[in-house]
Structures are given as C-alpha cells and as structure tokens.
Amino acid sequence: MPGAPSPHDPPPPFDAVAARRIRESLGMAPGHVAHGLRASFGMGHVTPDTVTAWERGLAAPSPAELTALASVLWCDATQLIGTPRALREHRLIRGYAAADVARVIGMDVDAYEEAERTGVWTGGARQTAALASVLGLSARDRMAVTGHNGRLAELLGDAVSTRWQAHARALAKVTGIERRALEDPLRTMHQEYQHLMTATLSRAAGAAASGEQGRAYLERVVDRFWDLMEGVAR
C-alpha cells in the first residue's frame, strides 16, 4: 500500500462548515479549541483568531493541524475534510505519497506528479483502473480526475438533443458503465431536455428563451447524469 504523504504536500480540502458545526455541537468556543491545540499538541501559534479563520474559509489547517483539530473536536479527521475534486486532493485524503501511488499503478513518478499539477491524465486503461482502485474513486470521480468530463459532456449533449440510443454505446465506453445501466438515465435526460425545449418554444419569448434554457441544461448535463446514475445504484 502507498505510504504517508510528503510534509511538503498541500493540505486536503478543509470543510470549514463542518468544523464550526462540530465545535458548536460540543458547546466549545474558538478559544477552547485553540487552548486544546496549544496545551495538548504544542501548537502555540494557534489562537482563537486562527480557529475562526479556518471556520470562515479564510485559511486552512495543515495536515498536522487537521489531525490535532479532529482530536480536540472528538471526531474523525475525515469529518473535517471537504469534497475532493482534483487528483491531488483524492490522494491527500487517502494519506498517500505521490511517489507510492505512482509505483502502485505502474507509472513514472514524474509523469504522475505532472498529471496532478496540470490535471491532464496520460495513463493507460490499466493504470487508470489501478488508480481508481487505490484511491477508491467512483466512476464520477474517475471521469473528473482523468479529464474526461469534456468528452462526457459532449456525448451527453448529443444524446439529449438527438436520439439517445445512438450514443449509448459511446457513453458506455467512455464511462466504463454497462449500457443497460445507462438506458433509464439517458431516457430521462432526453425527455427532460425535449420537454424543456418544447415548453419554452410555446412561450412568448419563443426561440430565444428556448435557446437560453437549453444552454442552461447542457451546462449542468454532467452533474445531472451522475445524479441520475446514483439513483440507479441505490
């Protein structure tokens, strides 16, 4: 298994709202939290203003501070971590070093670190599958961190605006999801889009309103797709 992350890594995404909610549920003030961090963990630099800045999203705790904060708040560190978006954030949440992830998936470490920096994934199918396994990536996360959301949005746009059946195979290939599992979400999205376009065309604003509503739907088409796919999985 991959080892610990480098101390030079940036911190994982911090959930400021969760930190404040947990603190308040314990009846603690920022000063109490700061005192706990100083007294129990030797973090003399942490003041009540530091804790307040974390909770307001003006600053974020380091990995060591995050671990100590979780202990002071009597919670698991994962409860204080926000939703990961980028590849680096998924790795940091798992607590792995970049070099060890690269080794496990069979990729040159420089190439892996370049993928984290640029957001451009160059790994092959086997390396992508290994990456998803070691980082526990869902299909949604895997598509996002490997830079395939653009292609997914393009295919979904074609599917909802024409015949969705004609694009199901390509969508199954790019997402790695069985074609049968895609059918209900694609059918629903096609109906939603076509109903939207028909409804707006019947209004006084006509084609202009129809085009605006259609563009708005297509802008969120990837998120809508994954929301429906999560419904299928439940």
PDB file of C-alpha atoms in Angstrom, residues 22-202:
ATOM      1  CA  ILE A  22     -18.988  20.149  15.297  1.00  0.00           C
ATOM      2  CA  ARG A  23     -17.402  22.735  17.593  1.00  0.00           C
ATOM      3  CA  GLU A  24     -20.744  24.357  18.326  1.00  0.00           C
ATOM      4  CA  SER A  25     -22.389  20.984  18.969  1.00  0.00           C
ATOM      5  CA  LEU A  26     -19.808  20.419  21.708  1.00  0.00           C
ATOM      6  CA  GLY A  27     -20.536  23.800  23.266  1.00  0.00           C
ATOM      7  CA  MET A  28     -16.988  24.968  22.631  1.00  0.00           C
ATOM      8  CA  ALA A  29     -15.832  28.449  21.671  1.00  0.00           C
ATOM      9  CA  PRO A  30     -12.902  29.077  19.280  1.00  0.00           C
ATOM     10  CA  GLY A  31     -10.811  29.886  22.344  1.00  0.00           C
ATOM     11  CA  HIS A  32     -11.443  26.455  23.820  1.00  0.00           C
ATOM     12  CA  VAL A  33     -10.317  24.804  20.596  1.00  0.00           C
ATOM     13  CA  ALA A  34      -7.200  26.949  20.388  1.00  0.00           C
ATOM     14  CA  HIS A  35      -6.337  26.148  24.014  1.00  0.00           C
ATOM     15  CA  GLY A  36      -6.698  22.424  23.334  1.00  0.00           C
ATOM     16  CA  LEU A  37      -4.388  22.626  20.340  1.00  0.00           C
ATOM     17  CA  ARG A  38      -1.783  24.553  22.335  1.00  0.00           C
ATOM     18  CA  ALA A  39      -1.989  22.508  25.525  1.00  0.00           C
ATOM     19  CA  SER A  40      -2.288  19.007  24.071  1.00  0.00           C
ATOM     20  CA  PHE A  41      -0.352  19.332  20.825  1.00  0.00           C
ATOM     21  CA  GLY A  42       2.153  22.101  21.468  1.00  0.00           C
ATOM     22  CA  MET A  43       0.706  24.307  18.736  1.00  0.00           C
ATOM     23  CA  GLY A  44       1.467  27.603  20.427  1.00  0.00           C
ATOM     24  CA  HIS A  45       0.884  29.520  17.201  1.00  0.00           C
ATOM     25  CA  VAL A  46      -2.820  28.651  17.134  1.00  0.00           C
ATOM     26  CA  THR A  47      -5.048  31.379  18.555  1.00  0.00           C
ATOM     27  CA  PRO A  48      -8.842  31.821  18.674  1.00  0.00           C
ATOM     28  CA  ASP A  49      -8.473  34.020  15.590  1.00  0.00           C
ATOM     29  CA  THR A  50      -6.721  31.133  13.814  1.00  0.00           C
ATOM     30  CA  VAL A  51      -9.637  28.806  14.539  1.00  0.00           C
ATOM     31  CA  THR A  52     -12.120  31.453  13.406  1.00  0.00           C
ATOM     32  CA  ALA A  53     -10.194  31.960  10.161  1.00  0.00           C
ATOM     33  CA  TRP A  54     -10.342  28.214   9.491  1.00  0.00           C
ATOM     34  CA  GLU A  55     -14.089  28.145  10.094  1.00  0.00           C
ATOM     35  CA  ARG A  56     -14.660  31.121   7.814  1.00  0.00           C
ATOM     36  CA  GLY A  57     -12.654  29.589   4.984  1.00  0.00           C
ATOM     37  CA  LEU A  58     -10.037  32.337   5.165  1.00  0.00           C
ATOM     38  CA  ALA A  59      -7.286  29.814   5.931  1.00  0.00           C
ATOM     39  CA  ALA A  60      -6.929  26.056   6.136  1.00  0.00           C
ATOM     40  CA  PRO A  61      -5.174  23.880   8.717  1.00  0.00           C
ATOM     41  CA  SER A  62      -2.073  21.965   7.735  1.00  0.00           C
ATOM     42  CA  PRO A  63      -2.290  18.138   7.744  1.00  0.00           C
ATOM     43  CA  ALA A  64      -0.828  18.060  11.281  1.00  0.00           C
ATOM     44  CA  GLU A  65      -3.192  20.795  12.453  1.00  0.00           C
ATOM     45  CA  LEU A  66      -6.138  18.986  10.879  1.00  0.00           C
ATOM     46  CA  THR A  67      -5.319  15.770  12.751  1.00  0.00           C
ATOM     47  CA  ALA A  68      -4.923  17.655  16.024  1.00  0.00           C
ATOM     48  CA  LEU A  69      -8.134  19.620  15.434  1.00  0.00           C
ATOM     49  CA  ALA A  70     -10.064  16.389  14.928  1.00  0.00           C
ATOM     50  CA  SER A  71      -8.753  15.106  18.249  1.00  0.00           C
ATOM     51  CA  VAL A  72      -9.746  18.292  20.071  1.00  0.00           C
ATOM     52  CA  LEU A  73     -13.217  18.138  18.482  1.00  0.00           C
ATOM     53  CA  TRP A  74     -13.600  14.437  19.297  1.00  0.00           C
ATOM     54  CA  CYS A  75     -14.268  13.478  15.692  1.00  0.00           C
ATOM     55  CA  ASP A  76     -12.656  11.574  12.871  1.00  0.00           C
ATOM     56  CA  ALA A  77     -10.370  13.654  10.640  1.00  0.00           C
ATOM     57  CA  THR A  78     -12.430  12.615   7.601  1.00  0.00           C
ATOM     58  CA  GLN A  79     -15.382  14.569   9.049  1.00  0.00           C
ATOM     59  CA  LEU A  80     -13.354  17.765   8.608  1.00  0.00           C
ATOM     60  CA  ILE A  81     -12.370  17.116   5.007  1.00  0.00           C
ATOM     61  CA  GLY A  82     -14.325  18.693   2.179  1.00  0.00           C
ATOM     62  CA  THR A  83     -15.349  17.039  -1.068  1.00  0.00           C
ATOM     63  CA  PRO A  84     -12.236  16.264  -3.131  1.00  0.00           C
ATOM     64  CA  ARG A  85     -12.224  17.454  -6.738  1.00  0.00           C
ATOM     65  CA  ALA A  86      -8.699  17.161  -8.112  1.00  0.00           C
ATOM     66  CA  LEU A  87      -6.461  14.093  -8.281  1.00  0.00           C
ATOM     67  CA  ARG A  88      -4.090  15.534  -5.662  1.00  0.00           C
ATOM     68  CA  GLU A  89      -6.969  16.049  -3.217  1.00  0.00           C
ATOM     69  CA  HIS A  90      -8.143  12.446  -3.571  1.00  0.00           C
ATOM     70  CA  ARG A  91      -4.599  11.251  -2.862  1.00  0.00           C
ATOM     71  CA  LEU A  92      -4.170  13.510   0.173  1.00  0.00           C
ATOM     72  CA  ILE A  93      -7.442  12.363   1.678  1.00  0.00           C
ATOM     73  CA  ARG A  94      -6.183   8.800   1.451  1.00  0.00           C
ATOM     74  CA  GLY A  95      -2.934   9.903   3.105  1.00  0.00           C
ATOM     75  CA  TYR A  96      -0.680   8.582   0.337  1.00  0.00           C
ATOM     76  CA  ALA A  97       2.561   9.931  -1.040  1.00  0.00           C
ATOM     77  CA  ALA A  98       2.605  10.730  -4.762  1.00  0.00           C
ATOM     78  CA  ALA A  99       5.630   8.507  -5.369  1.00  0.00           C
ATOM     79  CA  ASP A 100       3.923   5.496  -3.795  1.00  0.00           C
ATOM     80  CA  VAL A 101       0.715   5.943  -5.780  1.00  0.00           C
ATOM     81  CA  ALA A 102       2.810   6.149  -8.955  1.00  0.00           C
ATOM     82  CA  ARG A 103       4.625   2.950  -8.008  1.00  0.00           C
ATOM     83  CA  VAL A 104       1.436   1.024  -7.250  1.00  0.00           C
ATOM     84  CA  ILE A 105      -0.237   1.969 -10.543  1.00  0.00           C
ATOM     85  CA  GLY A 106       2.928   1.405 -12.578  1.00  0.00           C
ATOM     86  CA  MET A 107       3.552   4.991 -13.672  1.00  0.00           C
ATOM     87  CA  ASP A 108       6.716   7.066 -13.696  1.00  0.00           C
ATOM     88  CA  VAL A 109       6.581   9.370 -10.673  1.00  0.00           C
ATOM     89  CA  ASP A 110       7.378  12.458 -12.742  1.00  0.00           C
ATOM     90  CA  ALA A 111       4.503  11.654 -15.097  1.00  0.00           C
ATOM     91  CA  TYR A 112       2.144  11.132 -12.180  1.00  0.00           C
ATOM     92  CA  GLU A 113       3.142  14.391 -10.488  1.00  0.00           C
ATOM     93  CA  GLU A 114       2.723  16.193 -13.814  1.00  0.00           C
ATOM     94  CA  ALA A 115      -0.823  14.825 -14.019  1.00  0.00           C
ATOM     95  CA  GLU A 116      -1.557  16.234 -10.571  1.00  0.00           C
ATOM     96  CA  ARG A 117      -0.115  19.623 -11.489  1.00  0.00           C
ATOM     97  CA  THR A 118      -1.795  20.005 -14.856  1.00  0.00           C
ATOM     98  CA  GLY A 119      -4.984  17.979 -14.482  1.00  0.00           C
ATOM     99  CA  VAL A 120      -4.107  16.124 -17.700  1.00  0.00           C
ATOM    100  CA  TRP A 121      -4.123  12.347 -17.241  1.00  0.00           C
ATOM    101  CA  THR A 122      -1.896  10.353 -19.602  1.00  0.00           C
ATOM    102  CA  GLY A 123      -2.224   6.909 -18.037  1.00  0.00           C
ATOM    103  CA  GLY A 124      -3.456   3.916 -19.973  1.00  0.00           C
ATOM    104  CA  ALA A 125      -6.557   1.865 -19.230  1.00  0.00           C
ATOM    105  CA  ARG A 126      -4.757  -0.449 -16.797  1.00  0.00           C
ATOM    106  CA  GLN A 127      -3.149   2.438 -14.937  1.00  0.00           C
ATOM    107  CA  THR A 128      -6.476   4.265 -14.781  1.00  0.00           C
ATOM    108  CA  ALA A 129      -8.177   1.200 -13.315  1.00  0.00           C
ATOM    109  CA  ALA A 130      -5.360   0.827 -10.769  1.00  0.00           C
ATOM    110  CA  LEU A 131      -5.640   4.499  -9.853  1.00  0.00           C
ATOM    111  CA  ALA A 132      -9.382   4.178  -9.262  1.00  0.00           C
ATOM    112  CA  SER A 133      -8.763   1.125  -7.079  1.00  0.00           C
ATOM    113  CA  VAL A 134      -6.005   2.556  -4.887  1.00  0.00           C
ATOM    114  CA  LEU A 135      -7.747   5.919  -4.373  1.00  0.00           C
ATOM    115  CA  GLY A 136     -11.232   4.436  -4.083  1.00  0.00           C
ATOM    116  CA  LEU A 137     -12.555   6.567  -6.940  1.00  0.00           C
ATOM    117  CA  SER A 138     -16.160   6.291  -8.027  1.00  0.00           C
ATOM    118  CA  ALA A 139     -16.923   6.374 -11.745  1.00  0.00           C
ATOM    119  CA  ARG A 140     -17.862  10.037 -11.329  1.00  0.00           C
ATOM    120  CA  ASP A 141     -14.576  10.881  -9.598  1.00  0.00           C
ATOM    121  CA  ARG A 142     -12.536   8.863 -12.077  1.00  0.00           C
ATOM    122  CA  MET A 143     -14.007  10.741 -15.025  1.00  0.00           C
ATOM    123  CA  ALA A 144     -13.321  14.066 -13.353  1.00  0.00           C
ATOM    124  CA  VAL A 145      -9.719  13.482 -12.262  1.00  0.00           C
ATOM    125  CA  THR A 146      -8.681  11.908 -15.559  1.00  0.00           C
ATOM    126  CA  GLY A 147     -10.021  14.844 -17.566  1.00  0.00           C
ATOM    127  CA  HIS A 148     -12.822  13.054 -19.423  1.00  0.00           C
ATOM    128  CA  ASN A 149     -15.692  15.286 -18.336  1.00  0.00           C
ATOM    129  CA  GLY A 150     -15.396  17.346 -21.514  1.00  0.00           C
ATOM    130  CA  ARG A 151     -15.928  14.314 -23.710  1.00  0.00           C
ATOM    131  CA  LEU A 152     -18.728  13.119 -21.433  1.00  0.00           C
ATOM    132  CA  ALA A 153     -20.500  16.475 -21.692  1.00  0.00           C
ATOM    133  CA  GLU A 154     -20.196  16.375 -25.481  1.00  0.00           C
ATOM    134  CA  LEU A 155     -21.719  12.899 -25.738  1.00  0.00           C
ATOM    135  CA  LEU A 156     -24.496  13.694 -23.275  1.00  0.00           C
ATOM    136  CA  GLY A 157     -25.326  16.870 -25.168  1.00  0.00           C
ATOM    137  CA  ASP A 158     -25.702  14.867 -28.364  1.00  0.00           C
ATOM    138  CA  ALA A 159     -27.743  12.197 -26.574  1.00  0.00           C
ATOM    139  CA  VAL A 160     -30.329  14.567 -25.109  1.00  0.00           C
ATOM    140  CA  SER A 161     -30.687  16.671 -28.231  1.00  0.00           C
ATOM    141  CA  THR A 162     -30.929  13.855 -30.791  1.00  0.00           C
ATOM    142  CA  ARG A 163     -31.572  10.120 -30.322  1.00  0.00           C
ATOM    143  CA  TRP A 164     -30.044   8.989 -27.029  1.00  0.00           C
ATOM    144  CA  GLN A 165     -29.936   5.365 -28.214  1.00  0.00           C
ATOM    145  CA  ALA A 166     -27.379   6.288 -30.880  1.00  0.00           C
ATOM    146  CA  HIS A 167     -24.927   7.486 -28.226  1.00  0.00           C
ATOM    147  CA  ALA A 168     -25.400   4.846 -25.532  1.00  0.00           C
ATOM    148  CA  ARG A 169     -22.530   2.655 -26.756  1.00  0.00           C
ATOM    149  CA  ALA A 170     -20.036   5.526 -26.827  1.00  0.00           C
ATOM    150  CA  LEU A 171     -21.148   6.632 -23.374  1.00  0.00           C
ATOM    151  CA  ALA A 172     -20.754   3.095 -22.041  1.00  0.00           C
ATOM    152  CA  LYS A 173     -17.216   3.009 -23.411  1.00  0.00           C
ATOM    153  CA  VAL A 174     -16.114   6.359 -22.013  1.00  0.00           C
ATOM    154  CA  THR A 175     -17.671   5.846 -18.568  1.00  0.00           C
ATOM    155  CA  GLY A 176     -16.999   2.132 -18.152  1.00  0.00           C
ATOM    156  CA  ILE A 177     -20.658   1.633 -17.186  1.00  0.00           C
ATOM    157  CA  GLU A 178     -22.762  -1.132 -18.716  1.00  0.00           C
ATOM    158  CA  ARG A 179     -25.022   0.104 -21.486  1.00  0.00           C
ATOM    159  CA  ARG A 180     -28.136  -1.307 -19.837  1.00  0.00           C
ATOM    160  CA  ALA A 181     -27.493   0.726 -16.683  1.00  0.00           C
ATOM    161  CA  LEU A 182     -27.297   3.890 -18.791  1.00  0.00           C
ATOM    162  CA  GLU A 183     -30.638   3.489 -20.504  1.00  0.00           C
ATOM    163  CA  ASP A 184     -33.021   4.889 -17.873  1.00  0.00           C
ATOM    164  CA  PRO A 185     -30.863   7.953 -17.021  1.00  0.00           C
ATOM    165  CA  LEU A 186     -30.377   8.758 -20.718  1.00  0.00           C
ATOM    166  CA  ARG A 187     -34.069   8.335 -21.454  1.00  0.00           C
ATOM    167  CA  THR A 188     -34.970  10.604 -18.538  1.00  0.00           C
ATOM    168  CA  MET A 189     -32.493  13.271 -19.590  1.00  0.00           C
ATOM    169  CA  HIS A 190     -33.682  13.159 -23.184  1.00  0.00           C
ATOM    170  CA  GLN A 191     -37.285  13.614 -22.049  1.00  0.00           C
ATOM    171  CA  GLU A 192     -36.319  16.474 -19.717  1.00  0.00           C
ATOM    172  CA  TYR A 193     -34.414  18.316 -22.415  1.00  0.00           C
ATOM    173  CA  GLN A 194     -37.034  17.824 -25.105  1.00  0.00           C
ATOM    174  CA  HIS A 195     -39.841  18.881 -22.749  1.00  0.00           C
ATOM    175  CA  LEU A 196     -37.864  21.966 -21.787  1.00  0.00           C
ATOM    176  CA  MET A 197     -37.278  22.948 -25.389  1.00  0.00           C
ATOM    177  CA  THR A 198     -40.917  22.357 -26.348  1.00  0.00           C
ATOM    178  CA  ALA A 199     -42.239  24.299 -23.348  1.00  0.00           C
ATOM    179  CA  THR A 200     -40.034  27.326 -23.909  1.00  0.00           C
ATOM    180  CA  LEU A 201     -40.792  27.452 -27.631  1.00  0.00           C
ATOM    181  CA  SER A 202     -44.501  27.690 -26.826  1.00  0.00           C
TER     182      SER A 202
END
